[in-house]
PDB file of C-alpha atoms (C1' of nucleotides) in Angstrom:
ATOM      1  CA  UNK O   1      15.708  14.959  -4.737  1.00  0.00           C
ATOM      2  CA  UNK O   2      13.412  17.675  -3.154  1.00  0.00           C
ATOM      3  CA  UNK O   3      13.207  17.206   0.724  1.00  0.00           C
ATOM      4  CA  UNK O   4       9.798  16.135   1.843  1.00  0.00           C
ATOM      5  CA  UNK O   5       9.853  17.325   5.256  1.00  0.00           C
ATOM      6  CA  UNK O   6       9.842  21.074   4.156  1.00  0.00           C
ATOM      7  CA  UNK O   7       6.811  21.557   1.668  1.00  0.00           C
ATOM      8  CA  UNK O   8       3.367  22.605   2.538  1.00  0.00           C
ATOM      9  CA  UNK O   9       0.860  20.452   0.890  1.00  0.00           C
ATOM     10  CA  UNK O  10       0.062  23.269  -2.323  1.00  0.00           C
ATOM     11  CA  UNK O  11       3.445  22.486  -2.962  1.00  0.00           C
ATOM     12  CA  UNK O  12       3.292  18.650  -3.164  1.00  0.00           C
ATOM     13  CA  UNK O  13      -0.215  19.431  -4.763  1.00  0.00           C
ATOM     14  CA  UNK O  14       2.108  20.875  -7.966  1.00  0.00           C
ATOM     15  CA  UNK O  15       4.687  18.270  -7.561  1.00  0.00           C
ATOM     16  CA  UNK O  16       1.902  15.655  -7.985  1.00  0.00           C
ATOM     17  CA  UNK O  17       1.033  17.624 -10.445  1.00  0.00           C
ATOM     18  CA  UNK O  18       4.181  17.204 -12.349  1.00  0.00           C
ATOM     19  CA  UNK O  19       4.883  13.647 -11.802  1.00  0.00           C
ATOM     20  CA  UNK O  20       1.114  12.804 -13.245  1.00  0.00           C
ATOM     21  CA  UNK O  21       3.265  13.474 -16.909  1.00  0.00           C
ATOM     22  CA  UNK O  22       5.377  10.888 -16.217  1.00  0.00           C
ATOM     23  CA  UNK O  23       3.401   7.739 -15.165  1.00  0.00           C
ATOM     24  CA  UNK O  24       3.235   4.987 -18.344  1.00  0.00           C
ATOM     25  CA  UNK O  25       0.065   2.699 -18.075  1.00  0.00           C
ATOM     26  CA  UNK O  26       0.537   0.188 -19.905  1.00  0.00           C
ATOM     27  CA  UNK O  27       0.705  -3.705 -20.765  1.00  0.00           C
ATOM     28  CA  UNK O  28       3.284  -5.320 -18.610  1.00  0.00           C
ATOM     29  CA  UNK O  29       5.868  -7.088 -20.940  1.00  0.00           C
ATOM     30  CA  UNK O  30       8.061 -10.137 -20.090  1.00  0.00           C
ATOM     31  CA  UNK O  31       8.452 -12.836 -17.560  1.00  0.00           C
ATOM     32  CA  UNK O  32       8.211 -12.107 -13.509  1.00  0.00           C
ATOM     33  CA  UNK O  33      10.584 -13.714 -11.568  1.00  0.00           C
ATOM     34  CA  UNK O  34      11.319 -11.750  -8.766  1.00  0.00           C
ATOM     35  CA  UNK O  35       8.345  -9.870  -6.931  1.00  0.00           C
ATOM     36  CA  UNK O  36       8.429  -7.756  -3.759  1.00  0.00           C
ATOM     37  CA  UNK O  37       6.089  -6.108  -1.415  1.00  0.00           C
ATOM     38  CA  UNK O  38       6.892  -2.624   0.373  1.00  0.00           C
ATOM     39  CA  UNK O  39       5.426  -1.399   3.611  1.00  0.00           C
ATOM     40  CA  UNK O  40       5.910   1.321   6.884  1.00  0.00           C
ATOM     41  CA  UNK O  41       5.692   0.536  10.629  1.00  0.00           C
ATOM     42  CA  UNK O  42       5.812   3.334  13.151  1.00  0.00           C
ATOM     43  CA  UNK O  43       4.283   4.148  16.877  1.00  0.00           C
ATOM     44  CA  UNK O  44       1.908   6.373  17.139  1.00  0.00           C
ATOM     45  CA  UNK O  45       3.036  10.233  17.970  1.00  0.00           C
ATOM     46  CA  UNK O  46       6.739   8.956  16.859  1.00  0.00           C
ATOM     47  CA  UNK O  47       8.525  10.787  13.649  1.00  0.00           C
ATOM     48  CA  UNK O  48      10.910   7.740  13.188  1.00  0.00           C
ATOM     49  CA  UNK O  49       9.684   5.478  10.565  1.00  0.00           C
ATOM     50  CA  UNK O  50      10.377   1.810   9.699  1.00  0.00           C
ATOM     51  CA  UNK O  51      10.415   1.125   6.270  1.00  0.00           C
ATOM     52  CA  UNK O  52      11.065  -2.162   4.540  1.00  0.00           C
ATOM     53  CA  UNK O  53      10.767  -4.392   1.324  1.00  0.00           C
ATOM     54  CA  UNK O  54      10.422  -7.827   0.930  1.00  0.00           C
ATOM     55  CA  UNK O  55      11.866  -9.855  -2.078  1.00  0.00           C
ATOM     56  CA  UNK O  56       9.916 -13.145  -3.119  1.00  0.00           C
ATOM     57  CA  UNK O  57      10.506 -15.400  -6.108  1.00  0.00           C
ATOM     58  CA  UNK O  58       7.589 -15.659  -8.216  1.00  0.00           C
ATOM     59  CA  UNK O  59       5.580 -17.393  -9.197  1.00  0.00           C
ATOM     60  CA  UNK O  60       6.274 -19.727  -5.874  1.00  0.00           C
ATOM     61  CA  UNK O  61       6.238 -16.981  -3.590  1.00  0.00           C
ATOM     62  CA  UNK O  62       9.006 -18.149  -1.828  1.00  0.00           C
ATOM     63  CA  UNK O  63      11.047 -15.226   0.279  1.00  0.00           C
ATOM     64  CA  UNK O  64      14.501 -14.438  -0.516  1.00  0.00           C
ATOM     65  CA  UNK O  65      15.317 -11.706   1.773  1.00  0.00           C
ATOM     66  CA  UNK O  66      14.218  -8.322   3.208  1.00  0.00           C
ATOM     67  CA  UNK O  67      15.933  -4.741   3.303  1.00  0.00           C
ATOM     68  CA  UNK O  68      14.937  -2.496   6.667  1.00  0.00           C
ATOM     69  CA  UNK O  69      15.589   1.406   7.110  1.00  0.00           C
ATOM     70  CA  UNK O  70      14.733   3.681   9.987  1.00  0.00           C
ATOM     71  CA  UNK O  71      14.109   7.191   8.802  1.00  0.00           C
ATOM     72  CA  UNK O  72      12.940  10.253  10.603  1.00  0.00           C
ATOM     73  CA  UNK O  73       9.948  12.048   9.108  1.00  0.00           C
ATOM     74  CA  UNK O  74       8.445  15.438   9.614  1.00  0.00           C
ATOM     75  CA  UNK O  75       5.849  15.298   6.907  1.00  0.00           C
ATOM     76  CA  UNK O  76       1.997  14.377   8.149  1.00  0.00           C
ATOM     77  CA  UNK O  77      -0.024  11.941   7.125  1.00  0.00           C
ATOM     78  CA  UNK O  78      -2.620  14.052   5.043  1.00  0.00           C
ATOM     79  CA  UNK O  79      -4.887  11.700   2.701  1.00  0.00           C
ATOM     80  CA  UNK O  80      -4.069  11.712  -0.872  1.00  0.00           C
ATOM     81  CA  UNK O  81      -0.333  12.482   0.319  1.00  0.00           C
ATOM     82  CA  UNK O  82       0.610   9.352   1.800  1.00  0.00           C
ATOM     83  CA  UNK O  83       4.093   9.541  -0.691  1.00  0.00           C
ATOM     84  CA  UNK O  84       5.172  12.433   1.054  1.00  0.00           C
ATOM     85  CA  UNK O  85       5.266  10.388   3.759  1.00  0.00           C
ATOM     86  CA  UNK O  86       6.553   7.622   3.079  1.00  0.00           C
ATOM     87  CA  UNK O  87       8.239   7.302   0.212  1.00  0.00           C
ATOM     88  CA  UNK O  88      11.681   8.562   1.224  1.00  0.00           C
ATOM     89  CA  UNK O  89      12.556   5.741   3.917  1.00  0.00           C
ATOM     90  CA  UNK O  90      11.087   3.315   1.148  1.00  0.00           C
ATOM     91  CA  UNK O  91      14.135   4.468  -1.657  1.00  0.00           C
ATOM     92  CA  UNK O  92      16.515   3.803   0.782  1.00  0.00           C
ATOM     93  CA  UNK O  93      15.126   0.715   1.229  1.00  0.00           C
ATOM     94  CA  UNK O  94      15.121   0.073  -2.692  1.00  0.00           C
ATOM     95  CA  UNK O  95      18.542   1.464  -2.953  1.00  0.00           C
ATOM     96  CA  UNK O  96      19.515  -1.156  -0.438  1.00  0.00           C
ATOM     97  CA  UNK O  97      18.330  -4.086  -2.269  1.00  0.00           C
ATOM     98  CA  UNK O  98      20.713  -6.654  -3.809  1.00  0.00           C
ATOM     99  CA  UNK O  99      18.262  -7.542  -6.382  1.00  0.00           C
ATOM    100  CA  UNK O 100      15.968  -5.405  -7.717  1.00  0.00           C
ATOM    101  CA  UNK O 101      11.934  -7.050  -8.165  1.00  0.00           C
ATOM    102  CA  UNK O 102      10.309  -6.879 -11.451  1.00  0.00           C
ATOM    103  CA  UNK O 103       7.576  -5.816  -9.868  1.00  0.00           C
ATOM    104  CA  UNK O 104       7.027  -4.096  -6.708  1.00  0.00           C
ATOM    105  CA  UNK O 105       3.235  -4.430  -4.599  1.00  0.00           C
ATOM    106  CA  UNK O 106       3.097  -1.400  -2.785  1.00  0.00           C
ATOM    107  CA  UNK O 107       0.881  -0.774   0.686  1.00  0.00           C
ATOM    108  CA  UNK O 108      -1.715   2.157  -0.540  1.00  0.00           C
ATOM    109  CA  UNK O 109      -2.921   3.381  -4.138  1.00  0.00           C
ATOM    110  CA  UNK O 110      -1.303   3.315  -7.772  1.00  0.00           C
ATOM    111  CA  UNK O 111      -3.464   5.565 -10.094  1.00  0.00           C
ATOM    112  CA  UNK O 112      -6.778   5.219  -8.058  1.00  0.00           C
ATOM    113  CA  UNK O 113      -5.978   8.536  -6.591  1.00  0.00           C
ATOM    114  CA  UNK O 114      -8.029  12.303  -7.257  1.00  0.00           C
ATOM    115  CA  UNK O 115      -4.474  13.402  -9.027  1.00  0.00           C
ATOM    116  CA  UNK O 116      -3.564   9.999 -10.355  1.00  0.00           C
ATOM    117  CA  UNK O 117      -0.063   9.777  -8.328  1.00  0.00           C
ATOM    118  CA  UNK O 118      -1.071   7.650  -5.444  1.00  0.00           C
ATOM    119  CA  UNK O 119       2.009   5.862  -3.783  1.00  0.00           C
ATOM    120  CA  UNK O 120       2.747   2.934  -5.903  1.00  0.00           C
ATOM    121  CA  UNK O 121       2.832   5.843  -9.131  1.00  0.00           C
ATOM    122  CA  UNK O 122       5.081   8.081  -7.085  1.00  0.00           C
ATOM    123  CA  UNK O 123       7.266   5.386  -6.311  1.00  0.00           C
ATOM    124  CA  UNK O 124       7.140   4.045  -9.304  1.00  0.00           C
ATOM    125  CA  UNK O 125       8.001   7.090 -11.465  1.00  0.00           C
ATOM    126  CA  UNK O 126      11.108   7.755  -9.189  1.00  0.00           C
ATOM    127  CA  UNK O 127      12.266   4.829  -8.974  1.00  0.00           C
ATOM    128  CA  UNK O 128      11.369   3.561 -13.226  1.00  0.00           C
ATOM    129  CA  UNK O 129      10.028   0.507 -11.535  1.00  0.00           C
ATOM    130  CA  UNK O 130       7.099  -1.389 -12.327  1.00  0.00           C
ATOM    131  CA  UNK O 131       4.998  -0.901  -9.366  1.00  0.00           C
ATOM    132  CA  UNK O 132       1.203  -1.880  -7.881  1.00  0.00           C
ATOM    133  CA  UNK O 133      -0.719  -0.275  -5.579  1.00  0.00           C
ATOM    134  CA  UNK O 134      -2.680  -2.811  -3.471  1.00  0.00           C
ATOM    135  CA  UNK O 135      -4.681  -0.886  -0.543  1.00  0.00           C
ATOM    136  CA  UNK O 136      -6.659  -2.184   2.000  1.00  0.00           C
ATOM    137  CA  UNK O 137      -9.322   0.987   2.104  1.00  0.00           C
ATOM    138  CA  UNK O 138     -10.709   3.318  -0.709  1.00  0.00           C
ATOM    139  CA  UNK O 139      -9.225   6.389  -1.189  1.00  0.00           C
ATOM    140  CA  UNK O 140     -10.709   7.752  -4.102  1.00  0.00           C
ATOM    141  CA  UNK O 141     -13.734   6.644  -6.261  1.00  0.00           C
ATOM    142  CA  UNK O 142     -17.035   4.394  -6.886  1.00  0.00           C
ATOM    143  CA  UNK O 143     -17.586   1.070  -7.250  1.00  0.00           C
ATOM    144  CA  UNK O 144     -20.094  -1.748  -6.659  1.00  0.00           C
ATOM    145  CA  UNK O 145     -19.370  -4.337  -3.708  1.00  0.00           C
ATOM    146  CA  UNK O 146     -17.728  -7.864  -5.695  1.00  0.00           C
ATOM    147  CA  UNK O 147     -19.648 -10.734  -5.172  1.00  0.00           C
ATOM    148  CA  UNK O 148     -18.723 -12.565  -2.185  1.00  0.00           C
ATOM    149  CA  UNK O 149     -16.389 -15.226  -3.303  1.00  0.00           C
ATOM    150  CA  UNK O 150     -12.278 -15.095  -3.903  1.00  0.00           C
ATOM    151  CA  UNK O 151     -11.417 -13.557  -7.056  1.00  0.00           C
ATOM    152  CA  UNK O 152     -14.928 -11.909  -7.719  1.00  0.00           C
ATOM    153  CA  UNK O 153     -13.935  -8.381  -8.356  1.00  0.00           C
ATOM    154  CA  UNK O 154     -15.557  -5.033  -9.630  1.00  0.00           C
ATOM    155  CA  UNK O 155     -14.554  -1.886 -11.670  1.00  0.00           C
ATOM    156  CA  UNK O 156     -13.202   1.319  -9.211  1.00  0.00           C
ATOM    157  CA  UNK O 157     -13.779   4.101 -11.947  1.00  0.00           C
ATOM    158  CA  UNK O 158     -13.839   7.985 -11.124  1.00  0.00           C
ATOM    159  CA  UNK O 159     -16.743  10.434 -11.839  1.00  0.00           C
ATOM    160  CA  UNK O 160     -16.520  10.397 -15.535  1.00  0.00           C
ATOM    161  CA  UNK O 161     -16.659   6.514 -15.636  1.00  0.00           C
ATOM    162  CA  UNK O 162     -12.729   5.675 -16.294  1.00  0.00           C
ATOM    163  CA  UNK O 163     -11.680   2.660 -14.182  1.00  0.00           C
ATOM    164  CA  UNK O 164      -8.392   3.312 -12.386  1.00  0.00           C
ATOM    165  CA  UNK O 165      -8.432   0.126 -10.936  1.00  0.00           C
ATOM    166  CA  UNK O 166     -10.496  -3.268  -9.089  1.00  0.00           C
ATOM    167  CA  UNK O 167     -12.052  -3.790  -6.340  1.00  0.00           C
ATOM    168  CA  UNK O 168     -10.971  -7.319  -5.437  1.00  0.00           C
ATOM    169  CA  UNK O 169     -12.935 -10.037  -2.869  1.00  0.00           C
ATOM    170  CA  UNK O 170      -9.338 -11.925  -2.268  1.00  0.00           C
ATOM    171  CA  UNK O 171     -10.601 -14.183   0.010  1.00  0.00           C
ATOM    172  CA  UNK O 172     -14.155 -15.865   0.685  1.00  0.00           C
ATOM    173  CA  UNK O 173     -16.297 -13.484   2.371  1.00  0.00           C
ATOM    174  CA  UNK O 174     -13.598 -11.066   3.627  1.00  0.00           C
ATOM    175  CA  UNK O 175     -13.739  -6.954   2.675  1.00  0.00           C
ATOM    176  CA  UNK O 176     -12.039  -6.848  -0.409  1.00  0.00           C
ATOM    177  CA  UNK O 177      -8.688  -4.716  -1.662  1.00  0.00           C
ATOM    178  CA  UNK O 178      -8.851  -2.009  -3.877  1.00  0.00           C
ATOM    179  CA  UNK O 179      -5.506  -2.887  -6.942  1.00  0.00           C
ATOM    180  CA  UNK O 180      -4.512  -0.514  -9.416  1.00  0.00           C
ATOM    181  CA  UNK O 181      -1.469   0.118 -11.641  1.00  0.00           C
ATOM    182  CA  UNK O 182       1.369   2.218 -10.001  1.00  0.00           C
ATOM    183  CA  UNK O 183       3.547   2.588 -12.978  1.00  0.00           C
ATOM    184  CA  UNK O 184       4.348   0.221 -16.268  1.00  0.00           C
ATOM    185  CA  UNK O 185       1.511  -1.549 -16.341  1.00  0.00           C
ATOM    186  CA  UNK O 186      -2.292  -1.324 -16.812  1.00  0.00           C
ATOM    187  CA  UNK O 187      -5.259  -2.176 -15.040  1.00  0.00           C
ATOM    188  CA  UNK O 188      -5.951  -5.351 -16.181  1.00  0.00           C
ATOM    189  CA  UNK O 189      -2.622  -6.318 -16.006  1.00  0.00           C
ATOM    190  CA  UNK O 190      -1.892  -5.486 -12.115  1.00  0.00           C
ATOM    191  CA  UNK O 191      -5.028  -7.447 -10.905  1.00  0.00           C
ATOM    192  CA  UNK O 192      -3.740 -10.652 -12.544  1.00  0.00           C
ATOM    193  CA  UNK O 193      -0.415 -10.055 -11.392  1.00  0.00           C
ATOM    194  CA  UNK O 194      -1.776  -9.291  -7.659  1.00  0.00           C
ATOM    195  CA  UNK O 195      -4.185 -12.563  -7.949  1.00  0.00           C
ATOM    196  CA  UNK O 196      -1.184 -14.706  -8.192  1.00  0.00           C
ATOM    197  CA  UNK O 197       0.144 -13.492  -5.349  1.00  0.00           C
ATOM    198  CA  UNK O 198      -2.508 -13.998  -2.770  1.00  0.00           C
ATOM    199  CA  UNK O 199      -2.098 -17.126  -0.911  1.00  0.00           C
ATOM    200  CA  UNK O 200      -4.342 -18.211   2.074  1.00  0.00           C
ATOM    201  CA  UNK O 201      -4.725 -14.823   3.340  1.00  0.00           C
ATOM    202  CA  UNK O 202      -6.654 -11.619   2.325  1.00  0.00           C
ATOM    203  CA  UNK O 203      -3.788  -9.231   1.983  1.00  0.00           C
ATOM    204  CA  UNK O 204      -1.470 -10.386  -1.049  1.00  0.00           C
ATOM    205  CA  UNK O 205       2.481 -12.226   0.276  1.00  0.00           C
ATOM    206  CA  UNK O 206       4.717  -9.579  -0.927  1.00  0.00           C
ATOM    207  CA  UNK O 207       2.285  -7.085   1.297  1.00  0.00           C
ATOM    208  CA  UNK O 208       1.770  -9.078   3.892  1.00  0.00           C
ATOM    209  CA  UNK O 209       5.594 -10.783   4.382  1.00  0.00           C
ATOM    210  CA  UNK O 210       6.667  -6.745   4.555  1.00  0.00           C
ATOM    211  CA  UNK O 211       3.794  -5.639   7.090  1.00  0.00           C
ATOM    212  CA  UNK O 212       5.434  -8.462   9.319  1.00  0.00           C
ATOM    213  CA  UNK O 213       8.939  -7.415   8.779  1.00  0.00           C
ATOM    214  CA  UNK O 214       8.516  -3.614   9.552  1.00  0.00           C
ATOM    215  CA  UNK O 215       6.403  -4.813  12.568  1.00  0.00           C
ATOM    216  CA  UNK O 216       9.209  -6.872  13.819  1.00  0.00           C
ATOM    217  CA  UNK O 217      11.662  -4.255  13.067  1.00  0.00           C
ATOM    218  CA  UNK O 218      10.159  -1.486  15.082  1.00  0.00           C
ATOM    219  CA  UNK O 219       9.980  -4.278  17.954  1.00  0.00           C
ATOM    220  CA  UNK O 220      13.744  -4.899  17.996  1.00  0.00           C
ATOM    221  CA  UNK O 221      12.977  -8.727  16.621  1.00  0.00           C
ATOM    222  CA  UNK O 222      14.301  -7.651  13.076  1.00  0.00           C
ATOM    223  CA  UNK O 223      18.000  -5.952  12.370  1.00  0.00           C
ATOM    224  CA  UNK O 224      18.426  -2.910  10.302  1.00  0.00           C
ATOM    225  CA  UNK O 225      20.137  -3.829   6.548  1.00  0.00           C
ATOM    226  CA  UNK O 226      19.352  -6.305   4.227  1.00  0.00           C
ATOM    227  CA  UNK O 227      19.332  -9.841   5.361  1.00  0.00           C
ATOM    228  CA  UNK O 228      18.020 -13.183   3.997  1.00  0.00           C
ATOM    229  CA  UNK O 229      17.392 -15.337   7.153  1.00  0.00           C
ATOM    230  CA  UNK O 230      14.199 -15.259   8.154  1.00  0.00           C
TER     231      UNK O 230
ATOM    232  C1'  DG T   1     -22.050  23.773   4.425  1.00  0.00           C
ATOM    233  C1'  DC T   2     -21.619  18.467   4.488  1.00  0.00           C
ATOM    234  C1'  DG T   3     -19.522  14.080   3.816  1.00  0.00           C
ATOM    235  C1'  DA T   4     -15.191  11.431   2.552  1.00  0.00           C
ATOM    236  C1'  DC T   5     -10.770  10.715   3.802  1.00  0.00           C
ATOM    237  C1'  DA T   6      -4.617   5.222   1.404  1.00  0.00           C
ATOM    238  C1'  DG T   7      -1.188   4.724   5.947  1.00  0.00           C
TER     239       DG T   7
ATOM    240  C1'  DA R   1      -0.851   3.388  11.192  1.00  0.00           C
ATOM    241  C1'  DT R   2      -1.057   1.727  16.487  1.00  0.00           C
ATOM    242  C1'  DC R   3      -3.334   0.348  20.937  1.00  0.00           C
ATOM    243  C1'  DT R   4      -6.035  -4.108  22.575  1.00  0.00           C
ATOM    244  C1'  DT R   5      -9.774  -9.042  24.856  1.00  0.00           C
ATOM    245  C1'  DG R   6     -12.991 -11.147  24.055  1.00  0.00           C
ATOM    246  C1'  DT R   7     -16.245 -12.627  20.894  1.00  0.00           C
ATOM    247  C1'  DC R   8     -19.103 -13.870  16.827  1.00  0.00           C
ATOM    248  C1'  DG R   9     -19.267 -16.656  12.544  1.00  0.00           C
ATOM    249  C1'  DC R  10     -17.681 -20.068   9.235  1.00  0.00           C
TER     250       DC R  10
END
DNA sequence: GCGACAG
DNA sequence: ATCTTGTCGC
């Protein structure tokens, strides 16, 4: 694989570019029983990164176990090149997993991106791996506020009126998350998927189990390597 | 030129 | 993203 830390954004401009070819949207198939959520954790001004995935059962939501990787990183953050970024110290942690989800929720955008190859599609492609792209903040696009209840939800579309994705009120009268397919599966289908995995808080388990586990990491509370005690 | 801008 | 105490609203 190319290594991040060298290209100048033009360049990962192209290879966005490129991957856009390769993303499949369409209809999930089959039965979920494994789900996992993927996030980063670093200090401020540091270039060591802490990445980690969580693994859940689904539909109970249930952990199973977490993989953690440090990784140094040179690349900036630049909106609309988050992958760049962080997508690296993520495949480790994928390649460190015993079990691999059948879906994976990642932290940032799946197609709701200006080149279509947000993080959860860059991931995804890499990796053949149905992915979602649950963010917490719009990146790209228009859409109405939802109403103000859990589960209302509106239409994120792009100038010409396509919807890449929802914007979703996941708990009562919270700001909503933006969901949209990463890879191998569609727009419809990642909301319902991501719906079933929000519990009693706004961001969705998988997301919100990993947030805590890279936070813990960086803090020394968490070991390095895959481990299923909690 | 001006506003927007995932983590 | 991270750094942070109290504070406002349900």
């Amino acid at each position: 694989m190319i290594n991040y830390n060298e290209l100048t954004v033009p360049e990962a401009t192209l290879i966005q570019k490129e991957l856009r070819s390769q993303v499949l949207i369409t209809p999930f198939k089959g039965a979920i029983h494994y789900i996992a959520g993927a996030d980063i954790s670093f200090n401020k001004f540091s270039t060591t990164v802490y990445a980690g995935i969580v693994l859940l059962r689904f539909p109970e939501l249930t952990p199973v176990g977490y993989s953690l990787v440090k990784k140094e990183v040179l690349f900036p953050y630049v909106p609309g090149f988050l992958a760049f970024r962080e997508v690296p110290a993520l495949l480790n942690a994928w390649e460190q997993l015993p079990i691999k989800p059948d879906v994976l929720i990642v932290d940032g955008h799946g197609i709701a991106h200006p080149r279509r190859m947000g993080i959860a599609s860059h991931f995804g492609v890499l990796t053949n791996q149905p992915t979602i792209g649950s963010a917490k903040k719009k990146l790209f696009g228009n859409y109405e506020e939802p109403g103000p209840n859990r589960g209302d939800y509106t239409p994120l579309t792009d100038k010409q009126g396509e919807i890449m994705g929802n914007v979703l009120r996941s708990k009562d009268k919270v700001k909503p998350i933006f969901v949209s397919p990463g890879h191998l599966t569609d727009v419809a289908g990642s909301l319902h998927t991501l719906m079933q995995c929000v519990g009693r808080y706004r961001l969705p388990e998988p997301t919100r189990l990993a947030h805590n586990a890279v936070n813990q990491f960086r803090l020394g509370t968490l070991p390095e390597g895959w481990s299923e005690s909690f």
